[in-house]
Amino acid sequence: MSTPSSPVHAQAPESPSRVVPDADRSSILNAVQARAATARVQEDQYESEHDARQRFRRLIDPGILRADPAKARPALELLLKLADNIINNPNEEKYRSFKPTNKVIQRDLVEVKGAVEYAVALGFRATVRDFQPYYEWNPKYTDQLRIGADMIREDLERQDKQKVYSQRNLGAEKQAAKEAAEKVKLAYIDDRKKKAEHDRLERERRLRAAASPAPPATPARTTPVSRTQPRIRGEGRTLNGAVEPPPYSPNAHPDDRIAQPSADDAAADDAADEDAEEDAEMSDADDGTELRGGRRLGD
């Protein structure tokens, strides 16, 4: 019995989408090369036009912008319109000239310092036709017209971005100022509420104090009478008249100690003793007089 042979996997043909004909390959290669060549030409052209771009930028700023900022944008927009009309309609003769006596041209171009100089840099030259002044564009200034229009467009875009940024910042500043004012207002309201609550509590406290009965009078404190023995001032005297100080005991109670007499007390005591001695002498003198005048009772 024969066994079936294993199937042989045939190589699948390439997908038609992966197969690129030689003609298509060459066309793609040519397109890539043309694009690279165009990029190189543009780079070379950009480098060669660097000086011209810088000159137009200086004519815009500081030339037109710093002379009269309020009229600068209308002047730039009018110059860009004149240039774009020629670029977009190269065969139309009516777009290649303008009259400086026109009201719009007079207001937005002639009266704006630096605007006529920019039009001359674009290729417009002053001339007279039928006794009327004109500015006509010369086709040999095509490159200058294109570069000048690009520089105006670049500056207008910059102004638009700056305006949006300024409005955004202004809006943020207004919002911040509004929030700050709201915080101050809330703080003021909160302070007024707090003060009103404090005043209410103070009024209630005063009403309660006025309605409550007066507390009983506190009896006056009496000073207790000292029971200490009076101290004898002065010097001690003996029967023979000798003055001796009173005994002093350091261990005695302060109230039992006899205070030492001062100089004034001693002087007062001496004066009292002298008065007593004079009284005694006068008494003895009286007794002697009675004895001389008569006999004593009992003799």
CSV table of C-alpha atoms in Angstrom, one decimal:
chain,number,residue,atom,x,y,z
A,1,MET,CA,0.0,0.0,0.0
A,2,SER,CA,1.5,3.2,-1.1
A,3,THR,CA,1.4,6.2,1.2
A,4,PRO,CA,0.4,9.6,-0.2
A,5,SER,CA,3.3,11.8,-0.8
A,6,SER,CA,3.6,15.1,1.2
A,7,PRO,CA,2.3,18.1,-0.7
A,8,VAL,CA,4.9,20.4,-2.1
A,9,HIS,CA,4.3,24.1,-1.2
A,10,ALA,CA,4.8,26.1,-4.3
A,11,GLN,CA,6.2,29.6,-4.0
A,12,ALA,CA,3.4,32.2,-4.1
A,13,PRO,CA,3.8,34.8,-6.8
A,14,GLU,CA,4.5,38.4,-5.7
A,15,SER,CA,1.6,40.6,-5.1
A,16,PRO,CA,0.8,42.9,-7.9
A,17,SER,CA,0.9,45.9,-5.5
A,18,ARG,CA,4.5,45.2,-4.6
A,19,VAL,CA,5.7,45.1,-8.2
A,20,VAL,CA,6.7,48.5,-9.4
A,21,PRO,CA,7.3,48.9,-13.1
A,22,ASP,CA,10.5,50.4,-14.2
A,23,ALA,CA,8.7,53.4,-15.8
A,24,ASP,CA,7.0,54.3,-12.5
A,25,ARG,CA,10.3,54.0,-10.6
A,26,SER,CA,12.0,56.4,-13.0
A,27,SER,CA,9.1,58.8,-12.7
A,28,ILE,CA,9.2,58.7,-8.9
A,29,LEU,CA,13.0,59.2,-9.0
A,30,ASN,CA,12.6,62.2,-11.4
A,31,ALA,CA,10.0,63.7,-9.1
A,32,VAL,CA,12.2,63.4,-6.0
A,33,GLN,CA,15.1,64.9,-7.9
A,34,ALA,CA,13.0,67.7,-9.2
A,35,ARG,CA,11.7,68.4,-5.7
A,36,ALA,CA,15.3,68.4,-4.3
A,37,ALA,CA,16.4,70.7,-7.1
A,38,THR,CA,13.5,73.1,-6.4
A,39,ALA,CA,14.4,73.1,-2.7
A,40,ARG,CA,18.0,74.0,-3.5
A,41,VAL,CA,16.8,76.7,-5.8
A,42,GLN,CA,14.5,78.1,-3.2
A,43,GLU,CA,17.3,78.0,-0.6
A,44,ASP,CA,19.6,79.8,-3.0
A,45,GLN,CA,17.0,82.3,-3.8
A,46,TYR,CA,16.2,82.8,-0.1
A,47,GLU,CA,19.9,83.5,0.6
A,48,SER,CA,20.2,85.8,-2.3
A,49,GLU,CA,17.1,87.8,-1.3
A,50,HIS,CA,18.2,88.2,2.3
A,51,ASP,CA,19.4,91.7,1.8
A,52,ALA,CA,16.2,92.7,0.0
A,53,ARG,CA,14.0,91.3,2.8
A,54,GLN,CA,16.0,93.1,5.4
A,55,ARG,CA,15.6,96.4,3.5
A,56,PHE,CA,11.8,96.0,3.3
A,57,ARG,CA,11.7,95.1,7.0
A,58,ARG,CA,13.5,98.3,7.9
A,59,LEU,CA,11.1,100.3,5.7
A,60,ILE,CA,8.2,98.8,7.7
A,61,ASP,CA,9.8,99.0,11.1
A,62,PRO,CA,10.9,101.7,12.0
A,63,GLY,CA,9.9,103.4,8.8
A,64,ILE,CA,6.1,103.1,8.8
A,65,LEU,CA,5.3,101.7,12.2
A,66,ARG,CA,7.2,104.2,14.4
A,67,ALA,CA,6.2,107.3,12.4
A,68,ASP,CA,2.5,106.9,13.1
A,69,PRO,CA,1.4,103.6,14.7
A,70,ALA,CA,-2.3,104.4,14.5
A,71,LYS,CA,-2.1,104.8,10.7
A,72,ALA,CA,0.5,102.1,10.1
A,73,ARG,CA,-1.7,99.1,9.7
A,74,PRO,CA,-4.2,100.7,7.1
A,75,ALA,CA,-1.1,101.8,5.1
A,76,LEU,CA,0.4,98.3,5.1
A,77,GLU,CA,-2.9,96.7,4.2
A,78,LEU,CA,-3.3,99.1,1.2
A,79,LEU,CA,0.3,98.5,0.0
A,80,LEU,CA,-0.3,94.7,0.2
A,81,LYS,CA,-3.6,95.1,-1.7
A,82,LEU,CA,-1.8,97.0,-4.5
A,83,ALA,CA,1.0,94.4,-4.7
A,84,ASP,CA,-1.4,91.3,-4.6
A,85,ASN,CA,-3.6,92.8,-7.4
A,86,ILE,CA,-0.6,92.9,-9.7
A,87,ILE,CA,0.7,89.5,-8.6
A,88,ASN,CA,-2.7,87.8,-9.0
A,89,ASN,CA,-3.6,89.7,-12.2
A,90,PRO,CA,-0.3,90.2,-14.1
A,91,ASN,CA,-2.1,91.0,-17.4
A,92,GLU,CA,-4.4,93.7,-16.1
A,93,GLU,CA,-3.2,97.2,-16.8
A,94,LYS,CA,-5.6,98.8,-14.4
A,95,TYR,CA,-3.9,97.3,-11.4
A,96,ARG,CA,-0.4,98.6,-12.4
A,97,SER,CA,-1.0,102.2,-11.4
A,98,PHE,CA,-2.8,104.4,-8.9
A,99,LYS,CA,-3.6,108.1,-8.5
A,100,PRO,CA,-2.2,109.8,-5.4
A,101,THR,CA,-5.1,112.2,-5.5
A,102,ASN,CA,-7.6,109.5,-4.7
A,103,LYS,CA,-9.1,110.0,-1.3
A,104,VAL,CA,-8.2,106.5,0.1
A,105,ILE,CA,-4.7,106.7,-1.4
A,106,GLN,CA,-4.3,110.2,-0.1
A,107,ARG,CA,-5.4,109.2,3.5
A,108,ASP,CA,-3.8,105.8,3.9
A,109,LEU,CA,-0.7,106.1,1.7
A,110,VAL,CA,0.4,109.6,0.8
A,111,GLU,CA,-0.2,111.1,4.3
A,112,VAL,CA,1.5,108.3,6.1
A,113,LYS,CA,5.2,108.8,6.5
A,114,GLY,CA,7.2,106.1,4.9
A,115,ALA,CA,4.3,104.5,2.9
A,116,VAL,CA,5.2,106.2,-0.5
A,117,GLU,CA,8.8,105.2,0.0
A,118,TYR,CA,7.7,101.6,0.4
A,119,ALA,CA,5.6,101.8,-2.8
A,120,VAL,CA,8.6,103.0,-4.7
A,121,ALA,CA,10.6,100.0,-3.3
A,122,LEU,CA,7.9,97.8,-4.7
A,123,GLY,CA,8.5,99.2,-8.2
A,124,PHE,CA,6.0,102.1,-8.5
A,125,ARG,CA,7.4,105.2,-10.1
A,126,ALA,CA,5.8,108.7,-10.3
A,127,THR,CA,4.6,109.8,-13.7
A,128,VAL,CA,2.1,112.1,-15.4
A,129,ARG,CA,-0.6,111.1,-17.8
A,130,ASP,CA,-3.1,113.5,-19.3
A,131,PHE,CA,-1.9,116.2,-16.9
A,132,GLN,CA,-2.7,113.9,-14.0
A,133,PRO,CA,-0.2,112.5,-11.5
A,134,TYR,CA,0.1,108.7,-11.3
A,135,TYR,CA,2.3,106.0,-9.8
A,136,GLU,CA,2.9,103.2,-12.3
A,137,TRP,CA,4.5,99.9,-11.6
A,138,ASN,CA,7.4,98.7,-13.8
A,139,PRO,CA,7.4,94.9,-14.6
A,140,LYS,CA,11.2,94.7,-14.1
A,141,TYR,CA,10.6,95.0,-10.4
A,142,THR,CA,8.7,91.7,-10.1
A,143,ASP,CA,11.0,90.2,-7.5
A,144,GLN,CA,10.9,93.3,-5.4
A,145,LEU,CA,7.1,93.3,-5.6
A,146,ARG,CA,6.9,89.7,-4.4
A,147,ILE,CA,9.5,90.2,-1.6
A,148,GLY,CA,7.9,93.4,-0.4
A,149,ALA,CA,4.4,91.8,-0.4
A,150,ASP,CA,5.8,88.8,1.7
A,151,MET,CA,7.4,91.2,4.2
A,152,ILE,CA,4.1,93.1,4.6
A,153,ARG,CA,2.2,89.8,5.1
A,154,GLU,CA,4.8,88.7,7.6
A,155,ASP,CA,4.5,91.9,9.7
A,156,LEU,CA,0.7,91.8,9.6
A,157,GLU,CA,0.7,88.2,10.9
A,158,ARG,CA,3.1,89.3,13.7
A,159,GLN,CA,0.8,92.1,14.7
A,160,ASP,CA,-2.2,89.8,14.7
A,161,LYS,CA,-0.4,87.3,17.0
A,162,GLN,CA,0.7,90.2,19.3
A,163,LYS,CA,-2.8,91.5,19.4
A,164,VAL,CA,-4.2,88.1,20.4
A,165,TYR,CA,-1.5,87.7,23.0
A,166,SER,CA,-2.2,91.2,24.4
A,167,GLN,CA,-5.9,90.5,24.5
A,168,ARG,CA,-5.3,87.2,26.3
A,169,ASN,CA,-3.0,88.9,28.8
A,170,LEU,CA,-5.5,91.8,29.2
A,171,GLY,CA,-8.3,89.3,29.8
A,172,ALA,CA,-6.2,87.5,32.4
A,173,GLU,CA,-5.3,90.8,34.1
A,174,LYS,CA,-9.0,91.8,34.1
A,175,GLN,CA,-10.0,88.4,35.5
A,176,ALA,CA,-7.3,88.6,38.2
A,177,ALA,CA,-8.4,92.2,39.1
A,178,LYS,CA,-12.0,91.0,39.2
A,179,GLU,CA,-11.1,88.1,41.5
A,180,ALA,CA,-9.0,90.4,43.8
A,181,ALA,CA,-11.9,92.9,44.0
A,182,GLU,CA,-14.3,90.0,44.8
A,183,LYS,CA,-12.0,88.8,47.6
A,184,VAL,CA,-11.8,92.3,49.1
A,185,LYS,CA,-15.6,92.5,48.9
A,186,LEU,CA,-16.1,89.2,50.7
A,187,ALA,CA,-13.5,90.1,53.3
A,188,TYR,CA,-15.4,93.4,54.0
A,189,ILE,CA,-18.7,91.6,54.2
A,190,ASP,CA,-17.3,89.0,56.6
A,191,ASP,CA,-15.7,91.7,58.8
A,192,ARG,CA,-19.0,93.6,59.0
A,193,LYS,CA,-20.8,90.4,60.0
A,194,LYS,CA,-18.2,89.6,62.6
A,195,LYS,CA,-18.5,93.1,64.1
A,196,ALA,CA,-22.3,93.0,64.1
A,197,GLU,CA,-22.2,89.6,65.9
A,198,HIS,CA,-19.8,91.1,68.5
A,199,ASP,CA,-22.0,94.1,69.0
A,200,ARG,CA,-25.1,91.8,69.5
A,201,LEU,CA,-23.3,89.7,72.1
A,202,GLU,CA,-22.1,92.9,73.9
A,203,ARG,CA,-25.7,94.2,74.0
A,204,GLU,CA,-27.0,90.9,75.4
A,205,ARG,CA,-24.3,90.9,78.1
A,206,ARG,CA,-25.2,94.4,79.2
A,207,LEU,CA,-28.9,93.6,79.3
A,208,ARG,CA,-28.3,90.5,81.4
A,209,ALA,CA,-26.0,92.6,83.7
A,210,ALA,CA,-28.8,95.2,84.1
A,211,ALA,CA,-31.5,92.6,84.8
A,212,SER,CA,-29.6,90.6,87.4
A,213,PRO,CA,-29.9,91.6,91.2
A,214,ALA,CA,-27.1,93.5,92.8
A,215,PRO,CA,-24.8,91.3,94.8
A,216,PRO,CA,-24.8,91.8,98.7
A,217,ALA,CA,-22.4,94.3,100.1
A,218,THR,CA,-19.3,92.8,101.4
A,219,PRO,CA,-18.8,93.6,105.2
A,220,ALA,CA,-15.8,95.7,105.9
A,221,ARG,CA,-12.9,93.9,107.6
A,222,THR,CA,-12.1,95.0,111.1
A,223,THR,CA,-8.5,95.1,112.3
A,224,PRO,CA,-8.1,92.9,115.4
A,225,VAL,CA,-6.9,94.6,118.5
A,226,SER,CA,-3.4,93.7,119.3
A,227,ARG,CA,-3.1,91.9,122.6
A,228,THR,CA,0.5,92.5,123.0
A,229,GLN,CA,1.6,94.1,126.3
A,230,PRO,CA,2.6,97.8,126.0
A,231,ARG,CA,6.3,98.2,126.0
A,232,ILE,CA,7.9,100.5,128.5
A,233,ARG,CA,10.0,103.1,126.9
A,234,GLY,CA,12.9,104.8,128.6
A,235,GLU,CA,15.7,103.8,130.8
A,236,GLY,CA,15.3,101.8,134.0
A,237,ARG,CA,15.9,103.5,137.4
A,238,THR,CA,16.8,102.0,140.7
A,239,LEU,CA,16.0,103.2,144.2
A,240,ASN,CA,19.3,104.9,144.6
A,241,GLY,CA,18.7,106.9,141.4
A,242,ALA,CA,21.2,105.1,139.2
A,243,VAL,CA,20.1,104.6,135.6
A,244,GLU,CA,20.4,101.1,134.4
A,245,PRO,CA,19.2,99.6,131.1
A,246,PRO,CA,16.5,97.0,131.4
A,247,PRO,CA,17.5,93.4,131.0
A,248,TYR,CA,17.6,92.0,127.4
A,249,SER,CA,17.0,88.4,126.6
A,250,PRO,CA,17.7,87.4,122.9
A,251,ASN,CA,15.4,84.4,123.3
A,252,ALA,CA,12.4,86.4,124.5
A,253,HIS,CA,9.3,86.8,122.3
A,254,PRO,CA,9.4,89.9,120.1
A,255,ASP,CA,6.3,91.2,121.8
A,256,ASP,CA,7.9,90.7,125.3
A,257,ARG,CA,11.2,92.4,124.5
A,258,ILE,CA,11.6,96.0,125.9
A,259,ALA,CA,12.5,98.3,123.1
A,260,GLN,CA,15.6,100.4,123.5
A,261,PRO,CA,14.8,104.0,124.0
A,262,SER,CA,15.6,106.5,121.4
A,263,ALA,CA,17.4,109.8,122.0
A,264,ASP,CA,14.1,111.7,121.9
A,265,ASP,CA,12.5,109.4,124.4
A,266,ALA,CA,15.5,109.7,126.8
A,267,ALA,CA,15.4,113.5,126.6
A,268,ALA,CA,11.7,113.5,127.4
A,269,ASP,CA,12.3,111.2,130.4
A,270,ASP,CA,15.1,113.4,131.7
A,271,ALA,CA,12.8,116.5,131.5
A,272,ALA,CA,10.1,114.6,133.4
A,273,ASP,CA,12.5,113.6,136.1
A,274,GLU,CA,13.8,117.2,136.5
A,275,ASP,CA,10.2,118.4,136.9
A,276,ALA,CA,9.5,115.8,139.5
A,277,GLU,CA,12.6,116.8,141.5
A,278,GLU,CA,11.6,120.5,141.4
A,279,ASP,CA,8.2,119.6,142.7
A,280,ALA,CA,9.7,117.6,145.5
A,281,GLU,CA,12.0,120.5,146.6
A,282,MET,CA,9.1,122.9,146.6
A,283,SER,CA,7.1,120.6,148.8
A,284,ASP,CA,10.0,120.3,151.2
A,285,ALA,CA,10.3,124.1,151.3
A,286,ASP,CA,6.6,124.4,152.2
A,287,ASP,CA,7.0,121.9,155.0
A,288,GLY,CA,10.0,123.9,156.4
A,289,THR,CA,7.9,127.1,156.4
A,290,GLU,CA,5.1,125.5,158.4
A,291,LEU,CA,7.6,124.2,160.9
A,292,ARG,CA,9.1,127.7,161.4
A,293,GLY,CA,5.8,129.5,161.9
A,294,GLY,CA,4.3,127.2,164.4
A,295,ARG,CA,4.3,123.7,165.7
A,296,ARG,CA,3.3,120.7,163.8
A,297,LEU,CA,0.3,118.8,164.7
A,298,GLY,CA,1.0,116.1,167.2
A,299,ASP,CA,4.1,117.8,168.7
